[in-house]
């Protein structure tokens, strides 16, 4: 036999069991997006490279999967062009790439369709993305993102709604989580107060590592990046702020008093927490000054969600961006959004055994196939059951009883129906419950009732 | 402003309205697949080129979108290799391609996971595919396929179940359709009877065009392809068979008597029609000798579905293949499957105006935003409504009434809630029905009841 076929590294097949579990996550997320009035969109897997490249910097461009132009792609290339580096040649022979997130395509969508969109635009999008990252445990080259954004409104009610959505999603999935909250304006204020506003990125990147490398590690990294000793001294007490979230906010208020942007960030945080008080969340919500989030486009609130039960990093995150559509030429449109990491959520749920035991739409009943005469008796009963939404199958072959029962067993079908000569004559079905072995003789209507209640 | 961004030709963005309509089609199909006990799988968008190429011939290979190897893809290429034709160079600098159907990935999946699969394996798969075809009206470079297959059983009960699924899907979508049925063995028998078994492909390809070019056109095409005058004379009466399906089957029985394979095909057709008689379909089901279907891998039953109301070609089709997994080295596994063409079904439904007027999960209620004090009163009511599954929104900005009402209007939200100072004091909500303009003052519980019944 030929070599066993396989799939590209970093990609996955999903078996029926995995699909059922993944759909449980997607359906839960989708249902909650919808009840909040968010609308679905989808964008193509391939975008023009001109839309994808140069958006977040070279590092990101390297993660792009480029699609080779179809037809005679090298027809118009000179020998010189053909001998360029792979990087340059790549953009000559490919015009399209696979999207690596849903944010850039969303920004492109908003700009392209701005005349058809009703703003504020509340959209969600659940689609795969592709990244030419080095595959490793828990990191794939194809994975799904579940994004939800409001664009065209700078009200903090939007941030509040996203916090509610996070709370509702994880409550519905049965997971305990912690939401960490910060604001980029506060980080900008800190940079301003310590006299290094131009160092804001370096500061946030370093602060982001506080949990990993400790406050001394952060300071030594910043010194390396050229932050003055004076600035570092001013930063140190901030890194050691203690106490519950609101208390930290108060302390910070004292420190940031001289920074307009810092105070604005603090006011936003306070306002948002006031909204939360009107309808408290069930999960933990905490102000975390050390939360910075890597992406450059955030300008206001930022948040991240961690499992309170499994150490796996962020399972959801996002923030406010004041100029995302600017990359496509439409300036001054504020938005805020979050992205659920379906793969990590899956891993957490699997580890904690939180998936429902049975999907509602798994097959409930298998009719054993005893031969043509019985089959013709069974067919209309099957149709009747399915009309009532009871997922039912007839084993397609007149195979040995043992084989048919093994199929029911492996598929974990809870009921088997036996219809032999006697049952045909009496117009009944012998229903066997697999778990208990208990058998009942039921007419077609009784069968529907029995299985509807068992579903 | 920069140029308006755009997407690659042949691809599409889907707006919320289009998504809602497409999901109506997908959800209907999925529900019916599931009630028949079919299980979902998904495969990666990218497959190895070695899995995709050489499966159906060169014509198909040209339709592949190849993905450029990441990193320094030309590092190991000699100058000689670099100067090869685009076709040869393409396979040197790309190892992966986007799937162009769901059948090849399914065959690969079955072979790769054969030890984990319970046979007969009833699977469905709803995912996009990509083809580097010339884009034209109704033909896209990215489109969804909805495939359902049973593999590992040669029982005609499987064909029957697929016919039931077709009938149930189109009935649920409110479309009148016609199922055309034939069997490749009958076509093989015809080729055998007219003394040209090696010409079977040429004959089926020509017969496939009967409707377009008439029986004389078919005969002249076959003569051109080298079919003898004697063979053509024998074929002519077959092309002119008249009468209802079963009658044609009888006449054909007389003609094919000497061909074992032909008689086997006829017996299969009869057997299948007997199953249908036990639980008749609501759509039209017809034996059509001229149905051949292009793909080479079919070996038994073949079928195609046409709209009875709109002339648009096939909207669903498929058949039995006895050796699909053979292309990946696993011989002798019989399967049968069909594929629903979601895009054409969409076009038919749009043309006939058969989409439901409102999706069940569109926003039902918008709270007008009169300011902070009222908002804080509204937030818990919003949470309450959403718990009951009533999709509700609060306009995020304290904008002018006119702007907020315009939003409700454009979004086609049927109810608006007005909560001003007086309502806060009285603990009620003024509910306005947009269509009638009728207003009611309701407490939170009454509001839930009113909107639950209106959903």
PDB file of N, CA and C in Angstrom, chain A residues 14-20 23 358-359 361-364 391 393 407 410-413, chain B residues 30 32-42 106 109 116-126 147-150:
ATOM      1  N   UNK A  14     -10.498  17.479  12.134  1.00  0.00           N
ATOM      2  CA  UNK A  14     -11.360  17.387  13.309  1.00  0.00           C
ATOM      3  C   UNK A  14     -12.321  16.222  13.157  1.00  0.00           C
ATOM      4  N   UNK A  15     -12.248  15.301  14.094  1.00  0.00           N
ATOM      5  CA  UNK A  15     -13.131  14.130  14.099  1.00  0.00           C
ATOM      6  C   UNK A  15     -14.526  14.569  14.542  1.00  0.00           C
ATOM      7  N   UNK A  16     -15.526  13.708  14.333  1.00  0.00           N
ATOM      8  CA  UNK A  16     -16.881  14.057  14.782  1.00  0.00           C
ATOM      9  C   UNK A  16     -16.934  14.455  16.263  1.00  0.00           C
ATOM     10  N   UNK A  17     -16.224  13.731  17.126  1.00  0.00           N
ATOM     11  CA  UNK A  17     -16.258  14.081  18.547  1.00  0.00           C
ATOM     12  C   UNK A  17     -15.659  15.470  18.784  1.00  0.00           C
ATOM     13  N   UNK A  18     -14.520  15.727  18.140  1.00  0.00           N
ATOM     14  CA  UNK A  18     -13.904  17.050  18.289  1.00  0.00           C
ATOM     15  C   UNK A  18     -14.807  18.149  17.724  1.00  0.00           C
ATOM     16  N   UNK A  19     -15.447  17.853  16.588  1.00  0.00           N
ATOM     17  CA  UNK A  19     -16.356  18.824  15.973  1.00  0.00           C
ATOM     18  C   UNK A  19     -17.512  19.167  16.917  1.00  0.00           C
ATOM     19  N   UNK A  20     -18.077  18.120  17.535  1.00  0.00           N
ATOM     20  CA  UNK A  20     -19.210  18.335  18.430  1.00  0.00           C
ATOM     21  C   UNK A  20     -18.798  19.240  19.585  1.00  0.00           C
ATOM     22  N   UNK A  23     -18.099  22.771  18.242  1.00  0.00           N
ATOM     23  CA  UNK A  23     -19.360  23.450  17.940  1.00  0.00           C
ATOM     24  C   UNK A  23     -20.075  23.897  19.212  1.00  0.00           C
ATOM     25  N   UNK A 358     -23.223  14.417  26.056  1.00  0.00           N
ATOM     26  CA  UNK A 358     -23.795  14.040  24.766  1.00  0.00           C
ATOM     27  C   UNK A 358     -24.252  15.282  24.031  1.00  0.00           C
ATOM     28  N   UNK A 359     -23.971  15.351  22.759  1.00  0.00           N
ATOM     29  CA  UNK A 359     -24.497  16.462  21.978  1.00  0.00           C
ATOM     30  C   UNK A 359     -25.973  16.182  21.705  1.00  0.00           C
ATOM     31  N   UNK A 361     -27.752  16.486  19.277  1.00  0.00           N
ATOM     32  CA  UNK A 361     -28.137  15.963  17.972  1.00  0.00           C
ATOM     33  C   UNK A 361     -27.424  14.677  17.569  1.00  0.00           C
ATOM     34  N   UNK A 362     -26.720  14.051  18.506  1.00  0.00           N
ATOM     35  CA  UNK A 362     -26.181  12.726  18.214  1.00  0.00           C
ATOM     36  C   UNK A 362     -27.337  11.769  17.951  1.00  0.00           C
ATOM     37  N   UNK A 363     -27.045  10.695  17.239  1.00  0.00           N
ATOM     38  CA  UNK A 363     -28.076   9.701  16.945  1.00  0.00           C
ATOM     39  C   UNK A 363     -28.643   9.102  18.234  1.00  0.00           C
ATOM     40  N   UNK A 364     -29.961   9.059  18.322  1.00  0.00           N
ATOM     41  CA  UNK A 364     -30.641   8.538  19.505  1.00  0.00           C
ATOM     42  C   UNK A 364     -30.973   7.056  19.340  1.00  0.00           C
ATOM     43  N   UNK A 391     -32.995  11.945  15.992  1.00  0.00           N
ATOM     44  CA  UNK A 391     -31.974  11.479  15.052  1.00  0.00           C
ATOM     45  C   UNK A 391     -31.929   9.951  15.081  1.00  0.00           C
ATOM     46  N   UNK A 393     -31.207   6.112  12.781  1.00  0.00           N
ATOM     47  CA  UNK A 393     -30.551   5.448  11.662  1.00  0.00           C
ATOM     48  C   UNK A 393     -31.067   4.027  11.520  1.00  0.00           C
ATOM     49  N   UNK A 407     -21.603  -1.535  16.183  1.00  0.00           N
ATOM     50  CA  UNK A 407     -21.711  -0.194  15.588  1.00  0.00           C
ATOM     51  C   UNK A 407     -22.440   0.749  16.555  1.00  0.00           C
ATOM     52  N   UNK A 410     -20.049   1.516  19.503  1.00  0.00           N
ATOM     53  CA  UNK A 410     -18.943   2.442  19.204  1.00  0.00           C
ATOM     54  C   UNK A 410     -19.452   3.856  18.966  1.00  0.00           C
ATOM     55  N   UNK A 411     -20.618   3.945  18.330  1.00  0.00           N
ATOM     56  CA  UNK A 411     -21.187   5.269  18.060  1.00  0.00           C
ATOM     57  C   UNK A 411     -21.865   5.848  19.312  1.00  0.00           C
ATOM     58  N   UNK A 412     -21.938   5.042  20.385  1.00  0.00           N
ATOM     59  CA  UNK A 412     -22.594   5.457  21.634  1.00  0.00           C
ATOM     60  C   UNK A 412     -24.042   5.859  21.421  1.00  0.00           C
ATOM     61  N   UNK A 413     -24.735   5.062  20.609  1.00  0.00           N
ATOM     62  CA  UNK A 413     -26.161   5.298  20.366  1.00  0.00           C
ATOM     63  C   UNK A 413     -26.926   4.670  21.536  1.00  0.00           C
TER      64      UNK A 413
ATOM     65  N   UNK B  30     -27.765  21.221   7.702  1.00  0.00           N
ATOM     66  CA  UNK B  30     -27.088  20.578   8.829  1.00  0.00           C
ATOM     67  C   UNK B  30     -28.083  19.834   9.711  1.00  0.00           C
ATOM     68  N   UNK B  32     -30.893  18.521   8.936  1.00  0.00           N
ATOM     69  CA  UNK B  32     -31.405  17.305   8.289  1.00  0.00           C
ATOM     70  C   UNK B  32     -30.308  16.236   8.205  1.00  0.00           C
ATOM     71  N   UNK B  33     -29.075  16.629   7.951  1.00  0.00           N
ATOM     72  CA  UNK B  33     -27.963  15.669   8.009  1.00  0.00           C
ATOM     73  C   UNK B  33     -27.941  14.988   9.390  1.00  0.00           C
ATOM     74  N   UNK B  34     -28.088  15.807  10.428  1.00  0.00           N
ATOM     75  CA  UNK B  34     -27.938  15.292  11.789  1.00  0.00           C
ATOM     76  C   UNK B  34     -29.073  14.359  12.188  1.00  0.00           C
ATOM     77  N   UNK B  35     -30.295  14.685  11.765  1.00  0.00           N
ATOM     78  CA  UNK B  35     -31.433  13.848  12.149  1.00  0.00           C
ATOM     79  C   UNK B  35     -31.349  12.493  11.431  1.00  0.00           C
ATOM     80  N   UNK B  36     -30.536  12.420  10.385  1.00  0.00           N
ATOM     81  CA  UNK B  36     -30.280  11.145   9.718  1.00  0.00           C
ATOM     82  C   UNK B  36     -29.033  10.452  10.282  1.00  0.00           C
ATOM     83  N   UNK B  37     -28.472  10.989  11.335  1.00  0.00           N
ATOM     84  CA  UNK B  37     -27.351  10.325  11.987  1.00  0.00           C
ATOM     85  C   UNK B  37     -25.993  10.558  11.343  1.00  0.00           C
ATOM     86  N   UNK B  38     -25.874  11.591  10.499  1.00  0.00           N
ATOM     87  CA  UNK B  38     -24.565  11.899   9.905  1.00  0.00           C
ATOM     88  C   UNK B  38     -23.742  12.727  10.894  1.00  0.00           C
ATOM     89  N   UNK B  39     -22.436  12.511  10.851  1.00  0.00           N
ATOM     90  CA  UNK B  39     -21.524  13.143  11.797  1.00  0.00           C
ATOM     91  C   UNK B  39     -20.638  14.173  11.097  1.00  0.00           C
ATOM     92  N   UNK B  40     -20.371  15.297  11.765  1.00  0.00           N
ATOM     93  CA  UNK B  40     -19.557  16.342  11.131  1.00  0.00           C
ATOM     94  C   UNK B  40     -18.055  16.062  11.238  1.00  0.00           C
ATOM     95  N   UNK B  41     -17.322  16.410  10.192  1.00  0.00           N
ATOM     96  CA  UNK B  41     -15.859  16.483  10.288  1.00  0.00           C
ATOM     97  C   UNK B  41     -15.421  17.793   9.632  1.00  0.00           C
ATOM     98  N   UNK B  42     -14.191  18.198   9.907  1.00  0.00           N
ATOM     99  CA  UNK B  42     -13.578  19.297   9.160  1.00  0.00           C
ATOM    100  C   UNK B  42     -12.138  18.924   8.847  1.00  0.00           C
ATOM    101  N   UNK B 106     -11.805  14.219   1.946  1.00  0.00           N
ATOM    102  CA  UNK B 106     -12.551  13.184   2.661  1.00  0.00           C
ATOM    103  C   UNK B 106     -11.910  11.814   2.447  1.00  0.00           C
ATOM    104  N   UNK B 109      -8.877  11.716   4.478  1.00  0.00           N
ATOM    105  CA  UNK B 109      -9.249  11.606   5.891  1.00  0.00           C
ATOM    106  C   UNK B 109      -9.576  10.149   6.252  1.00  0.00           C
ATOM    107  N   UNK B 116      -9.505   4.696  13.408  1.00  0.00           N
ATOM    108  CA  UNK B 116     -10.330   5.358  14.440  1.00  0.00           C
ATOM    109  C   UNK B 116     -11.794   5.453  14.021  1.00  0.00           C
ATOM    110  N   UNK B 117     -12.071   5.133  12.740  1.00  0.00           N
ATOM    111  CA  UNK B 117     -13.416   5.354  12.207  1.00  0.00           C
ATOM    112  C   UNK B 117     -14.285   4.112  12.389  1.00  0.00           C
ATOM    113  N   UNK B 118     -15.550   4.315  12.780  1.00  0.00           N
ATOM    114  CA  UNK B 118     -16.528   3.235  12.820  1.00  0.00           C
ATOM    115  C   UNK B 118     -17.238   3.196  11.467  1.00  0.00           C
ATOM    116  N   UNK B 119     -17.093   2.097  10.748  1.00  0.00           N
ATOM    117  CA  UNK B 119     -17.761   1.956   9.451  1.00  0.00           C
ATOM    118  C   UNK B 119     -19.071   1.204   9.623  1.00  0.00           C
ATOM    119  N   UNK B 120     -20.100   1.421   8.796  1.00  0.00           N
ATOM    120  CA  UNK B 120     -20.168   2.458   7.774  1.00  0.00           C
ATOM    121  C   UNK B 120     -20.054   3.847   8.393  1.00  0.00           C
ATOM    122  N   UNK B 121     -19.275   4.696   7.749  1.00  0.00           N
ATOM    123  CA  UNK B 121     -19.001   6.038   8.254  1.00  0.00           C
ATOM    124  C   UNK B 121     -19.921   7.027   7.542  1.00  0.00           C
ATOM    125  N   UNK B 122     -20.832   7.608   8.314  1.00  0.00           N
ATOM    126  CA  UNK B 122     -21.772   8.592   7.757  1.00  0.00           C
ATOM    127  C   UNK B 122     -21.265   9.968   8.143  1.00  0.00           C
ATOM    128  N   UNK B 123     -20.667  10.673   7.200  1.00  0.00           N
ATOM    129  CA  UNK B 123     -20.094  11.967   7.568  1.00  0.00           C
ATOM    130  C   UNK B 123     -20.681  13.090   6.714  1.00  0.00           C
ATOM    131  N   UNK B 124     -20.732  14.271   7.340  1.00  0.00           N
ATOM    132  CA  UNK B 124     -21.011  15.460   6.526  1.00  0.00           C
ATOM    133  C   UNK B 124     -19.932  16.501   6.769  1.00  0.00           C
ATOM    134  N   UNK B 125     -19.801  17.400   5.826  1.00  0.00           N
ATOM    135  CA  UNK B 125     -18.734  18.395   5.873  1.00  0.00           C
ATOM    136  C   UNK B 125     -19.231  19.634   5.138  1.00  0.00           C
ATOM    137  N   UNK B 126     -19.216  20.764   5.814  1.00  0.00           N
ATOM    138  CA  UNK B 126     -19.651  22.031   5.223  1.00  0.00           C
ATOM    139  C   UNK B 126     -18.500  23.006   5.357  1.00  0.00           C
ATOM    140  N   UNK B 147     -21.244  18.609   1.769  1.00  0.00           N
ATOM    141  CA  UNK B 147     -21.147  17.226   1.315  1.00  0.00           C
ATOM    142  C   UNK B 147     -21.652  16.265   2.373  1.00  0.00           C
ATOM    143  N   UNK B 148     -22.320  15.222   1.924  1.00  0.00           N
ATOM    144  CA  UNK B 148     -22.759  14.170   2.839  1.00  0.00           C
ATOM    145  C   UNK B 148     -22.502  12.828   2.151  1.00  0.00           C
ATOM    146  N   UNK B 149     -21.817  11.929   2.837  1.00  0.00           N
ATOM    147  CA  UNK B 149     -21.386  10.653   2.258  1.00  0.00           C
ATOM    148  C   UNK B 149     -21.552   9.523   3.261  1.00  0.00           C
ATOM    149  N   UNK B 150     -21.804   8.323   2.737  1.00  0.00           N
ATOM    150  CA  UNK B 150     -21.691   7.099   3.547  1.00  0.00           C
ATOM    151  C   UNK B 150     -20.587   6.278   2.912  1.00  0.00           C
TER     152      UNK B 150
END
